[in-house]
Amino acid sequence: MSPSVLICDDSNMARKQVLRSLPEQWKTSVQTATNGAEALTILRDNSIDVLFLDLTMPGIDGIGVLQGIQKLKLKCSVFVISADIQPEMQSKVKALGAKEFLRKPVKPEVLTNHLQQHGLL
Amino acid sequence: MSEFHLTEDQQDCLQELINVAMGQASDQLARYLDTFVYLKVPSIESVDAKDLMNTLSQQKNTMAVVSQGFFGYEGIRGEALLVYQEEDSGRIADLLGYEPDELSQDEQLIDISSILTTTFLNVFARQIDNQMSYNAPKLLPSAKENLSEHLQQMPFSWDLALKVNINYQVTDYSFNCNMILLIPETAITNIKHVLDRILAEF
């Protein structure tokens, strides 16, 4: 069974970059969101196993989504993929429950490595 | 961005390349200042040569402009201008925490500008399979005549400018600056080809 995946990023290109980096067998069950509010709606109404999340987005940003996930007590694994690579930001998202912080632009081998490390592959 | 005549996909692609570059530039700035830098998504717009001259000469509070030339392969070259506002000058000095005697304000501005410009352009270039080299950064006197003279004396003819509006917020301080990239037509054509090449990979 491939997990259900949600990719949240305001950039179309960035969403495609993540999609392209996913393991082949995961590509069949992917949903996308273009902002934080949309992501939270999808997360609430569907059972999402893995979320790939951008941080800087208009409206509800990635931090807002992480807080929403905690509030709703959702059990999805979150991988933050962001251009804001400051160490403080990396520790902040991990404190908010993200499994990993990956820097943009994401590379397939890096993504696969992290998924393996967290027992998702 | 009508002057660039970018398609929606090309613009999305360019914005994402710029976001990644700006993210790393703010990381460098944060390390340099030893603090956290909060960065908004930079907005980008293109302006033609005439409009830029008008805009810059109408800006009353321009404190300083730091100018630095860059050169890549395949005709990608240009001049990066970082434009600071007068009301931010004291904040920048506070932010840098220099003692008044250590470095002049001019030197502080040149330091900070060069970090932003070179990190930004290095990361941008890497993403489009290019590589940049740089001239030494110059601080231009704020007098308007000097600025327009400088703009007219570029070693290449530039047709369009890409204006990246940056807002950095550093804990208690925030300052705005505009990064203006002056680029010749050939560089723009080349950048469009590269954007199409990247987009074709998807």
Tab-separated table of C-alpha atoms in Angstrom:
chain	number	residue	atom	x	y	z
A	1	MET	CA	0.000	0.000	0.000
A	2	SER	CA	1.411	3.383	-0.934
A	3	PRO	CA	0.777	6.106	1.638
A	4	SER	CA	-1.533	9.027	0.900
A	5	VAL	CA	0.554	12.109	0.247
A	6	LEU	CA	-0.139	15.844	0.370
A	7	ILE	CA	2.226	18.428	-1.152
A	8	CYS	CA	1.693	22.006	0.034
A	9	ASP	CA	3.549	24.860	-1.676
A	10	ASP	CA	2.404	28.115	-3.273
A	11	SER	CA	4.733	27.570	-6.224
A	12	ASN	CA	3.598	25.241	-8.983
A	13	MET	CA	7.209	24.501	-9.900
A	14	ALA	CA	8.108	23.631	-6.317
A	15	ARG	CA	5.141	21.240	-6.099
A	16	LYS	CA	6.279	19.548	-9.295
A	17	GLN	CA	9.826	19.325	-7.952
A	18	VAL	CA	8.578	17.431	-4.904
A	19	LEU	CA	6.280	15.239	-6.973
A	20	ARG	CA	9.144	14.333	-9.292
A	21	SER	CA	11.331	13.420	-6.315
A	22	LEU	CA	8.830	10.971	-4.801
A	23	PRO	CA	9.358	7.207	-4.992
A	24	GLU	CA	7.607	5.873	-8.129
A	25	GLN	CA	5.055	3.803	-6.201
A	26	TRP	CA	3.970	6.864	-4.169
A	27	LYS	CA	3.059	8.989	-7.159
A	28	THR	CA	-0.403	7.463	-7.547
A	29	SER	CA	-1.982	8.909	-4.419
A	30	VAL	CA	-0.859	12.527	-4.249
A	31	GLN	CA	-2.949	15.591	-3.474
A	32	THR	CA	-1.710	19.178	-3.664
A	33	ALA	CA	-2.499	22.410	-1.824
A	34	THR	CA	-1.370	25.911	-2.787
A	35	ASN	CA	-1.600	27.461	0.677
A	36	GLY	CA	-1.827	26.621	4.354
A	37	ALA	CA	-5.602	26.984	4.676
A	38	GLU	CA	-6.192	24.596	1.790
A	39	ALA	CA	-3.725	22.130	3.294
A	40	LEU	CA	-5.467	22.153	6.682
A	41	THR	CA	-8.855	21.500	5.040
A	42	ILE	CA	-7.464	18.518	3.125
A	43	LEU	CA	-5.668	17.223	6.227
A	44	ARG	CA	-8.847	17.440	8.294
A	45	ASP	CA	-11.127	15.770	5.761
A	46	ASN	CA	-8.790	13.050	4.470
A	47	SER	CA	-6.430	10.716	6.125
A	48	ILE	CA	-3.027	11.939	4.935
A	49	ASP	CA	0.028	9.852	5.875
A	50	VAL	CA	2.824	12.104	4.639
A	51	LEU	CA	2.837	15.887	4.174
A	52	PHE	CA	5.547	17.773	2.293
A	53	LEU	CA	5.266	21.356	3.492
A	54	ASP	CA	6.688	24.705	2.356
A	55	LEU	CA	7.149	27.435	4.996
A	56	THR	CA	6.880	30.831	3.324
A	57	MET	CA	3.392	31.043	1.856
A	58	PRO	CA	0.802	33.805	1.795
A	59	GLY	CA	-1.943	33.561	4.431
A	60	ILE	CA	-1.478	30.577	6.749
A	61	ASP	CA	2.192	29.671	6.362
A	62	GLY	CA	3.994	26.404	7.081
A	63	ILE	CA	4.361	27.208	10.770
A	64	GLY	CA	0.596	27.792	10.926
A	65	VAL	CA	-0.021	24.405	9.305
A	66	LEU	CA	2.269	22.658	11.828
A	67	GLN	CA	0.394	24.350	14.684
A	68	GLY	CA	-2.928	23.324	13.114
A	69	ILE	CA	-1.779	19.704	12.884
A	70	GLN	CA	-0.876	19.721	16.586
A	71	LYS	CA	-4.206	21.294	17.510
A	72	LEU	CA	-6.176	18.755	15.464
A	73	LYS	CA	-3.954	15.945	16.826
A	74	LEU	CA	-3.376	14.567	13.338
A	75	LYS	CA	-0.952	11.708	12.893
A	76	CYS	CA	0.721	12.553	9.593
A	77	SER	CA	4.477	12.640	9.076
A	78	VAL	CA	5.553	16.120	8.045
A	79	PHE	CA	8.653	16.888	5.986
A	80	VAL	CA	9.313	20.607	5.701
A	81	ILE	CA	10.869	21.642	2.389
A	82	SER	CA	11.897	25.266	2.480
A	83	ALA	CA	14.247	27.948	1.175
A	84	ASP	CA	14.441	29.495	4.657
A	85	ILE	CA	17.371	27.397	5.819
A	86	GLN	CA	18.403	29.237	8.989
A	87	PRO	CA	19.266	26.840	11.832
A	88	GLU	CA	16.713	28.535	14.125
A	89	MET	CA	13.967	27.827	11.626
A	90	GLN	CA	15.049	24.189	11.357
A	91	SER	CA	14.840	23.672	15.103
A	92	LYS	CA	11.547	25.562	15.291
A	93	VAL	CA	9.800	23.267	12.796
A	94	LYS	CA	11.171	20.167	14.520
A	95	ALA	CA	9.898	21.456	17.853
A	96	LEU	CA	6.503	21.762	16.169
A	97	GLY	CA	6.579	18.098	15.221
A	98	ALA	CA	8.132	18.027	11.741
A	99	LYS	CA	10.160	14.856	11.080
A	100	GLU	CA	12.781	16.541	8.953
A	101	PHE	CA	13.838	19.795	7.400
A	102	LEU	CA	14.930	19.602	3.764
A	103	ARG	CA	16.390	22.510	1.878
A	104	LYS	CA	15.039	23.661	-1.466
A	105	PRO	CA	15.437	22.668	-4.224
A	106	VAL	CA	14.809	19.115	-3.038
A	107	LYS	CA	16.723	16.258	-4.666
A	108	PRO	CA	15.198	12.787	-5.196
A	109	GLU	CA	18.082	10.914	-3.501
A	110	VAL	CA	17.942	13.201	-0.451
A	111	LEU	CA	14.195	12.788	-0.122
A	112	THR	CA	14.421	9.003	-0.495
A	113	ASN	CA	17.140	8.881	2.186
A	114	HIS	CA	15.013	10.750	4.684
A	115	LEU	CA	11.954	8.639	3.964
A	116	GLN	CA	14.039	5.516	4.592
A	117	GLN	CA	15.482	6.927	7.812
A	118	HIS	CA	11.977	7.436	9.138
A	119	GLY	CA	10.882	3.941	8.165
A	120	LEU	CA	8.478	5.136	5.502
A	121	LEU	CA	10.191	3.233	2.700
B	1	MET	CA	6.350	41.711	-15.079
B	2	SER	CA	4.819	42.570	-18.439
B	3	GLU	CA	8.074	43.959	-19.852
B	4	PHE	CA	9.741	40.610	-19.532
B	5	HIS	CA	6.838	38.969	-21.326
B	6	LEU	CA	7.101	35.907	-19.166
B	7	THR	CA	4.450	33.224	-19.319
B	8	GLU	CA	2.749	32.266	-16.064
B	9	ASP	CA	4.946	29.170	-15.797
B	10	GLN	CA	8.134	31.124	-16.493
B	11	GLN	CA	7.232	33.686	-13.843
B	12	ASP	CA	6.427	30.988	-11.256
B	13	CYS	CA	9.738	29.327	-12.054
B	14	LEU	CA	11.706	32.596	-11.770
B	15	GLN	CA	9.973	33.469	-8.479
B	16	GLU	CA	10.888	30.071	-7.026
B	17	LEU	CA	14.549	30.421	-8.112
B	18	ILE	CA	14.588	33.855	-6.466
B	19	ASN	CA	12.949	32.538	-3.271
B	20	VAL	CA	15.610	29.860	-2.931
B	21	ALA	CA	18.389	32.388	-3.583
B	22	MET	CA	16.920	34.881	-1.121
B	23	GLY	CA	16.524	32.191	1.535
B	24	GLN	CA	20.228	31.429	1.414
B	25	ALA	CA	21.134	35.125	1.323
B	26	SER	CA	19.159	35.706	4.519
B	27	ASP	CA	20.814	32.668	6.111
B	28	GLN	CA	24.222	34.234	5.363
B	29	LEU	CA	23.047	37.560	6.730
B	30	ALA	CA	21.751	35.837	9.876
B	31	ARG	CA	25.115	34.144	10.434
B	32	TYR	CA	26.936	37.406	9.887
B	33	LEU	CA	24.696	39.277	12.329
B	34	ASP	CA	24.419	36.293	14.660
B	35	THR	CA	20.660	36.602	14.881
B	36	PHE	CA	17.504	35.347	13.256
B	37	VAL	CA	16.390	37.051	10.076
B	38	TYR	CA	12.718	36.978	9.212
B	39	LEU	CA	12.213	37.184	5.491
B	40	LYS	CA	9.023	37.817	3.587
B	41	VAL	CA	8.593	36.327	0.136
B	42	PRO	CA	10.313	38.925	-2.050
B	43	SER	CA	8.151	40.511	-4.709
B	44	ILE	CA	9.656	40.909	-8.146
B	45	GLU	CA	8.829	43.302	-10.930
B	46	SER	CA	10.528	44.455	-14.067
B	47	VAL	CA	11.053	48.072	-15.030
B	48	ASP	CA	12.466	49.536	-18.208
B	49	ALA	CA	15.469	51.822	-18.258
B	50	LYS	CA	13.530	55.074	-18.494
B	51	ASP	CA	11.100	54.232	-15.702
B	52	LEU	CA	13.887	53.197	-13.389
B	53	MET	CA	15.656	56.523	-13.811
B	54	ASN	CA	12.416	58.302	-12.970
B	55	THR	CA	11.664	56.085	-9.979
B	56	LEU	CA	15.121	56.442	-8.507
B	57	SER	CA	15.286	60.186	-8.969
B	58	GLN	CA	11.840	60.597	-7.383
B	59	GLN	CA	12.751	58.630	-4.286
B	60	LYS	CA	13.370	61.376	-1.774
B	61	ASN	CA	14.815	59.352	1.007
B	62	THR	CA	17.359	57.257	-0.779
B	63	MET	CA	20.250	57.130	1.628
B	64	ALA	CA	22.718	55.088	-0.258
B	65	VAL	CA	23.189	52.809	-3.192
B	66	VAL	CA	25.732	50.023	-3.254
B	67	SER	CA	26.569	48.875	-6.767
B	68	GLN	CA	28.304	45.663	-7.765
B	69	GLY	CA	28.889	44.208	-11.215
B	70	PHE	CA	28.430	40.488	-11.938
B	71	PHE	CA	29.466	38.262	-14.823
B	72	GLY	CA	28.348	34.780	-15.705
B	73	TYR	CA	28.546	32.634	-18.831
B	74	GLU	CA	26.390	32.809	-21.928
B	75	GLY	CA	25.882	36.558	-21.877
B	76	ILE	CA	24.450	36.656	-18.375
B	77	ARG	CA	25.887	39.747	-16.772
B	78	GLY	CA	24.687	42.881	-15.120
B	79	GLU	CA	24.934	45.251	-12.232
B	80	ALA	CA	23.255	44.746	-8.871
B	81	LEU	CA	22.145	47.849	-7.001
B	82	LEU	CA	21.092	47.708	-3.376
B	83	VAL	CA	19.075	50.780	-2.548
B	84	TYR	CA	18.638	51.767	1.102
B	85	GLN	CA	16.280	54.316	2.582
B	86	GLU	CA	17.425	57.113	4.821
B	87	GLU	CA	15.219	56.176	7.765
B	88	ASP	CA	16.887	52.788	7.962
B	89	SER	CA	20.437	54.043	8.334
B	90	GLY	CA	20.433	54.221	12.129
B	91	ARG	CA	18.827	50.794	12.364
B	92	ILE	CA	21.466	49.207	10.219
B	93	ALA	CA	24.182	50.616	12.437
B	94	ASP	CA	22.333	49.367	15.578
B	95	LEU	CA	21.855	46.027	13.957
B	96	LEU	CA	25.457	45.553	13.085
B	97	GLY	CA	26.458	46.483	16.605
B	98	TYR	CA	29.657	48.106	15.524
B	99	GLU	CA	31.306	50.620	17.764
B	100	PRO	CA	31.250	54.011	16.089
B	101	ASP	CA	34.996	53.959	15.546
B	102	GLU	CA	35.398	50.435	14.283
B	103	LEU	CA	33.951	50.698	10.831
B	104	SER	CA	32.340	53.620	9.173
B	105	GLN	CA	28.688	53.379	8.288
B	106	ASP	CA	29.755	53.278	4.668
B	107	GLU	CA	31.849	50.196	5.258
B	108	GLN	CA	29.006	48.520	7.139
B	109	LEU	CA	26.653	49.093	4.238
B	110	ILE	CA	29.153	47.753	1.751
B	111	ASP	CA	29.665	44.638	3.911
B	112	ILE	CA	25.996	43.852	4.248
B	113	SER	CA	25.276	44.598	0.587
B	114	SER	CA	28.023	42.406	-0.695
B	115	ILE	CA	26.843	39.480	1.456
B	116	LEU	CA	23.309	39.842	0.132
B	117	THR	CA	24.277	40.366	-3.490
B	118	THR	CA	26.904	37.675	-3.870
B	119	THR	CA	25.024	34.988	-1.926
B	120	PHE	CA	21.830	35.752	-3.801
B	121	LEU	CA	23.499	35.696	-7.218
B	122	ASN	CA	25.671	32.647	-6.468
B	123	VAL	CA	22.642	30.580	-5.530
B	124	PHE	CA	20.591	31.937	-8.410
B	125	ALA	CA	23.409	31.146	-10.846
B	126	ARG	CA	23.892	27.634	-9.487
B	127	GLN	CA	20.232	26.859	-10.103
B	128	ILE	CA	20.504	27.885	-13.752
B	129	ASP	CA	23.806	26.014	-14.248
B	130	ASN	CA	25.813	29.198	-14.391
B	131	GLN	CA	28.562	30.699	-12.277
B	132	MET	CA	29.192	34.309	-11.347
B	133	SER	CA	32.205	36.450	-10.733
B	134	TYR	CA	32.053	39.933	-9.291
B	135	ASN	CA	33.560	43.380	-9.303
B	136	ALA	CA	34.338	45.035	-6.006
B	137	PRO	CA	31.217	46.669	-4.528
B	138	LYS	CA	31.089	50.466	-4.702
B	139	LEU	CA	29.131	52.827	-2.531
B	140	LEU	CA	27.621	55.574	-4.618
B	141	PRO	CA	27.220	59.001	-3.149
B	142	SER	CA	23.530	59.565	-2.540
B	143	ALA	CA	23.390	62.666	-4.711
B	144	LYS	CA	20.921	62.007	-7.479
B	145	GLU	CA	23.140	63.348	-10.254
B	146	ASN	CA	25.782	60.823	-9.288
B	147	LEU	CA	23.329	57.976	-9.418
B	148	SER	CA	21.973	58.804	-12.842
B	149	GLU	CA	25.503	59.391	-14.081
B	150	HIS	CA	26.506	55.995	-12.724
B	151	LEU	CA	23.542	54.347	-14.422
B	152	GLN	CA	24.512	55.908	-17.721
B	153	GLN	CA	28.117	54.813	-17.439
B	154	MET	CA	27.501	51.081	-17.264
B	155	PRO	CA	29.990	49.089	-19.352
B	156	PHE	CA	27.080	47.434	-21.138
B	157	SER	CA	23.754	48.702	-22.362
B	158	TRP	CA	20.975	47.539	-20.122
B	159	ASP	CA	17.455	47.454	-21.347
B	160	LEU	CA	15.454	46.178	-18.450
B	161	ALA	CA	15.886	46.021	-14.743
B	162	LEU	CA	14.577	43.304	-12.506
B	163	LYS	CA	13.567	44.844	-9.212
B	164	VAL	CA	13.433	42.549	-6.210
B	165	ASN	CA	11.786	44.158	-3.211
B	166	ILE	CA	13.333	42.770	-0.067
B	167	ASN	CA	12.114	43.253	3.467
B	168	TYR	CA	14.330	41.927	6.200
B	169	GLN	CA	13.181	41.837	9.752
B	170	VAL	CA	15.790	41.140	12.354
B	171	THR	CA	14.264	40.556	15.796
B	172	ASP	CA	13.605	44.137	16.927
B	173	TYR	CA	14.739	45.843	13.787
B	174	SER	CA	13.374	45.789	10.314
B	175	PHE	CA	14.762	47.389	7.259
B	176	ASN	CA	13.747	47.543	3.679
B	177	CYS	CA	15.968	47.592	0.713
B	178	ASN	CA	15.478	47.126	-2.975
B	179	MET	CA	17.784	44.958	-4.952
B	180	ILE	CA	17.749	46.128	-8.531
B	181	LEU	CA	19.400	43.955	-11.133
B	182	LEU	CA	20.266	45.809	-14.314
B	183	ILE	CA	20.547	43.326	-17.125
B	184	PRO	CA	21.034	43.588	-20.873
B	185	GLU	CA	18.575	42.173	-23.379
B	186	THR	CA	20.831	39.205	-24.223
B	187	ALA	CA	20.851	38.153	-20.576
B	188	ILE	CA	17.058	38.311	-20.428
B	189	THR	CA	16.710	36.181	-23.548
B	190	ASN	CA	19.152	33.713	-22.065
B	191	ILE	CA	17.344	33.578	-18.724
B	192	LYS	CA	14.084	32.838	-20.554
B	193	HIS	CA	15.730	29.933	-22.401
B	194	VAL	CA	17.001	28.556	-19.120
B	195	LEU	CA	13.557	28.880	-17.510
B	196	ASP	CA	12.069	26.962	-20.446
B	197	ARG	CA	14.749	24.287	-20.108
B	198	ILE	CA	13.964	23.887	-16.404
B	199	LEU	CA	10.219	23.806	-17.064
B	200	ALA	CA	10.676	21.203	-19.816
B	201	GLU	CA	12.234	18.856	-17.269
B	202	PHE	CA	8.891	18.512	-15.495
